[in-house]
PDB file of C-alpha atoms in Angstrom:
ATOM      1  CA  MET A   1       0.000   0.000   0.000  1.00 43.00           C
ATOM      2  CA  THR A   2       1.408   3.408  -0.937  1.00 46.00           C
ATOM      3  CA  ASP A   3       0.986   6.626   1.005  1.00 49.00           C
ATOM      4  CA  ALA A   4      -1.643   7.716  -1.513  1.00 46.00           C
ATOM      5  CA  THR A   5      -3.728   4.597  -0.888  1.00 49.00           C
ATOM      6  CA  ALA A   6      -3.181   4.343   2.859  1.00 67.00           C
ATOM      7  CA  ARG A   7      -6.401   3.840   4.714  1.00 83.00           C
ATOM      8  CA  ILE A   8      -7.987   6.704   6.554  1.00 94.00           C
ATOM      9  CA  ARG A   9      -8.902   5.764  10.106  1.00 96.00           C
ATOM     10  CA  GLU A  10     -12.297   7.052  11.197  1.00 96.00           C
ATOM     11  CA  LEU A  11     -12.904   7.950  14.834  1.00 97.00           C
ATOM     12  CA  ASN A  12     -15.881   9.569  16.521  1.00 96.00           C
ATOM     13  CA  LEU A  13     -15.602  12.639  18.724  1.00 97.00           C
ATOM     14  CA  TYR A  14     -18.053  14.379  20.995  1.00 95.00           C
ATOM     15  CA  ARG A  15     -19.165  17.704  19.535  1.00 96.00           C
ATOM     16  CA  VAL A  16     -17.141  19.869  21.952  1.00 95.00           C
ATOM     17  CA  TYR A  17     -13.886  18.058  21.090  1.00 97.00           C
ATOM     18  CA  PHE A  18     -14.682  17.932  17.373  1.00 98.00           C
ATOM     19  CA  ASP A  19     -15.148  21.709  17.312  1.00 97.00           C
ATOM     20  CA  LEU A  20     -11.758  22.194  18.999  1.00 97.00           C
ATOM     21  CA  VAL A  21     -10.028  19.873  16.507  1.00 98.00           C
ATOM     22  CA  ALA A  22     -11.749  21.485  13.505  1.00 97.00           C
ATOM     23  CA  ALA A  23     -10.645  24.921  14.736  1.00 97.00           C
ATOM     24  CA  GLY A  24      -7.042  23.722  15.131  1.00 97.00           C
ATOM     25  CA  ALA A  25      -7.111  24.439  18.875  1.00 97.00           C
ATOM     26  CA  LYS A  26      -6.898  20.812  20.073  1.00 98.00           C
ATOM     27  CA  THR A  27      -3.582  19.273  19.071  1.00 98.00           C
ATOM     28  CA  ILE A  28      -3.576  16.181  21.291  1.00 98.00           C
ATOM     29  CA  GLU A  29      -6.315  13.564  21.060  1.00 98.00           C
ATOM     30  CA  VAL A  30      -6.593  11.210  24.050  1.00 98.00           C
ATOM     31  CA  ARG A  31      -7.530   7.569  23.568  1.00 98.00           C
ATOM     32  CA  VAL A  32      -7.256   4.328  25.477  1.00 98.00           C
ATOM     33  CA  LYS A  33      -4.578   1.992  24.158  1.00 98.00           C
ATOM     34  CA  TYR A  34      -7.023  -0.366  22.477  1.00 97.00           C
ATOM     35  CA  PRO A  35      -5.510  -3.127  20.313  1.00 96.00           C
ATOM     36  CA  HIS A  36      -7.200  -1.722  17.185  1.00 94.00           C
ATOM     37  CA  LEU A  37      -5.120   1.464  17.588  1.00 96.00           C
ATOM     38  CA  ALA A  38      -1.794  -0.394  17.798  1.00 94.00           C
ATOM     39  CA  ASP A  39      -0.858   0.444  14.210  1.00 94.00           C
ATOM     40  CA  LEU A  40      -1.607   4.158  14.538  1.00 96.00           C
ATOM     41  CA  ALA A  41       1.611   6.018  13.697  1.00 96.00           C
ATOM     42  CA  ALA A  42       3.041   9.333  12.550  1.00 97.00           C
ATOM     43  CA  GLY A  43       2.066  10.121   8.982  1.00 96.00           C
ATOM     44  CA  GLY A  44      -1.313   8.418   9.236  1.00 96.00           C
ATOM     45  CA  THR A  45      -4.609  10.163   8.599  1.00 97.00           C
ATOM     46  CA  ILE A  46      -7.602  10.284  10.918  1.00 98.00           C
ATOM     47  CA  ARG A  47     -11.047  11.424   9.852  1.00 98.00           C
ATOM     48  CA  PHE A  48     -12.880  12.613  12.945  1.00 98.00           C
ATOM     49  CA  ARG A  49     -16.669  12.531  12.835  1.00 97.00           C
ATOM     50  CA  VAL A  50     -19.402  13.800  15.063  1.00 96.00           C
ATOM     51  CA  LYS A  51     -21.475  10.684  15.698  1.00 87.00           C
ATOM     52  CA  ASP A  52     -24.737  10.481  13.743  1.00 88.00           C
ATOM     53  CA  THR A  53     -23.851  13.468  11.543  1.00 94.00           C
ATOM     54  CA  ALA A  54     -22.094  13.969   8.225  1.00 94.00           C
ATOM     55  CA  GLU A  55     -19.616  16.418   9.784  1.00 97.00           C
ATOM     56  CA  SER A  56     -15.998  15.404   9.585  1.00 97.00           C
ATOM     57  CA  CYS A  57     -12.497  16.804   9.499  1.00 97.00           C
ATOM     58  CA  GLU A  58      -9.205  15.164   8.645  1.00 98.00           C
ATOM     59  CA  VAL A  59      -5.936  15.380  10.519  1.00 98.00           C
ATOM     60  CA  THR A  60      -2.509  13.935  10.085  1.00 97.00           C
ATOM     61  CA  VAL A  61      -0.918  12.047  12.954  1.00 98.00           C
ATOM     62  CA  VAL A  62       2.255  13.815  14.043  1.00 98.00           C
ATOM     63  CA  ARG A  63       3.186  11.262  16.728  1.00 98.00           C
ATOM     64  CA  VAL A  64       1.682   8.734  19.107  1.00 98.00           C
ATOM     65  CA  THR A  65       2.960   8.505  22.681  1.00 98.00           C
ATOM     66  CA  GLU A  66       1.916   5.915  25.250  1.00 98.00           C
ATOM     67  CA  TYR A  67       1.365   6.712  28.938  1.00 98.00           C
ATOM     68  CA  ALA A  68       0.461   4.568  31.933  1.00 98.00           C
ATOM     69  CA  ASP A  69      -2.614   6.669  32.684  1.00 98.00           C
ATOM     70  CA  PHE A  70      -4.464   9.877  31.832  1.00 98.00           C
ATOM     71  CA  GLU A  71      -2.884  11.846  34.657  1.00 98.00           C
ATOM     72  CA  ALA A  72       0.628  11.167  33.355  1.00 98.00           C
ATOM     73  CA  LEU A  73      -0.523  12.046  29.833  1.00 98.00           C
ATOM     74  CA  LEU A  74      -1.935  15.419  30.894  1.00 98.00           C
ATOM     75  CA  ASP A  75       1.167  16.199  32.959  1.00 98.00           C
ATOM     76  CA  LYS A  76       3.541  15.503  30.071  1.00 98.00           C
ATOM     77  CA  GLU A  77       1.492  16.736  27.078  1.00 98.00           C
ATOM     78  CA  GLY A  78       0.043  19.822  28.764  1.00 97.00           C
ATOM     79  CA  PRO A  79      -3.695  20.207  29.318  1.00 97.00           C
ATOM     80  CA  VAL A  80      -3.910  23.221  27.000  1.00 97.00           C
ATOM     81  CA  ASN A  81      -3.039  20.932  24.070  1.00 98.00           C
ATOM     82  CA  VAL A  82      -5.753  18.435  24.999  1.00 98.00           C
ATOM     83  CA  ASN A  83      -8.546  20.938  25.668  1.00 97.00           C
ATOM     84  CA  PRO A  84      -7.667  24.634  25.786  1.00 97.00           C
ATOM     85  CA  SER A  85     -11.125  25.489  27.122  1.00 96.00           C
ATOM     86  CA  ALA A  86     -10.988  23.497  30.392  1.00 97.00           C
ATOM     87  CA  PRO A  87      -8.639  23.349  33.388  1.00 97.00           C
ATOM     88  CA  ARG A  88      -6.564  20.223  33.990  1.00 97.00           C
ATOM     89  CA  ASP A  89      -8.670  18.808  36.845  1.00 98.00           C
ATOM     90  CA  GLN A  90     -11.853  19.177  34.808  1.00 98.00           C
ATOM     91  CA  GLN A  91     -10.207  17.497  31.822  1.00 98.00           C
ATOM     92  CA  LEU A  92      -9.099  14.561  33.948  1.00 98.00           C
ATOM     93  CA  ALA A  93     -12.638  14.157  35.308  1.00 98.00           C
ATOM     94  CA  ASP A  94     -14.131  14.436  31.804  1.00 97.00           C
ATOM     95  CA  ILE A  95     -11.734  11.861  30.323  1.00 98.00           C
ATOM     96  CA  ARG A  96     -12.388   9.447  33.174  1.00 98.00           C
ATOM     97  CA  ALA A  97     -16.143   9.896  32.691  1.00 97.00           C
ATOM     98  CA  ILE A  98     -15.662   8.656  29.107  1.00 96.00           C
ATOM     99  CA  TYR A  99     -13.197   5.891  29.975  1.00 97.00           C
ATOM    100  CA  PRO A 100     -13.788   3.976  33.243  1.00 97.00           C
ATOM    101  CA  PRO A 101     -10.858   2.638  35.333  1.00 98.00           C
ATOM    102  CA  GLU A 102     -10.762  -0.748  33.577  1.00 98.00           C
ATOM    103  CA  LYS A 103     -10.259   1.029  30.239  1.00 98.00           C
ATOM    104  CA  GLU A 104      -7.635   3.429  31.631  1.00 98.00           C
ATOM    105  CA  ALA A 105      -5.762   0.374  32.948  1.00 98.00           C
ATOM    106  CA  LEU A 106      -5.056  -0.571  29.303  1.00 98.00           C
ATOM    107  CA  GLY A 107      -2.869   2.553  29.002  1.00 98.00           C
ATOM    108  CA  ALA A 108      -3.405   5.973  27.492  1.00 98.00           C
ATOM    109  CA  LEU A 109      -2.412   7.284  24.067  1.00 98.00           C
ATOM    110  CA  ALA A 110      -1.587  10.884  23.286  1.00 98.00           C
ATOM    111  CA  ILE A 111      -2.124  11.324  19.558  1.00 98.00           C
ATOM    112  CA  ALA A 112      -0.502  14.544  18.378  1.00 98.00           C
ATOM    113  CA  ILE A 113      -2.480  15.835  15.396  1.00 98.00           C
ATOM    114  CA  ALA A 114      -2.410  18.613  12.801  1.00 98.00           C
ATOM    115  CA  LEU A 115      -5.275  19.672  10.556  1.00 97.00           C
ATOM    116  CA  LEU A 116      -4.950  18.727   6.910  1.00 93.00           C
TER     117      LEU A 116
END
């Protein structure tokens, strides 16, 4: 497969996070280290969608960094890069509301992104 034919990975985002990505304000996407994301790497393309809508935006993956948990991720990546509109403690609570402890135990991924 060449770069031109590389598959575009599609991921859903909640509206608030989608709007931040589409505006170029959110440069780090946070995900659990699920096995289906194991091949995500720099140079890849992600098409983010708002669930149940036709809205989408595409980003290129700049890098993928693994962390033991969300707290370590926020400390190293900087909360302003994850969500510039919320303080760190609120972000941690919001992320953990999406991903319960058993999911966080799989590890956390910081996906550095740039709008295409």
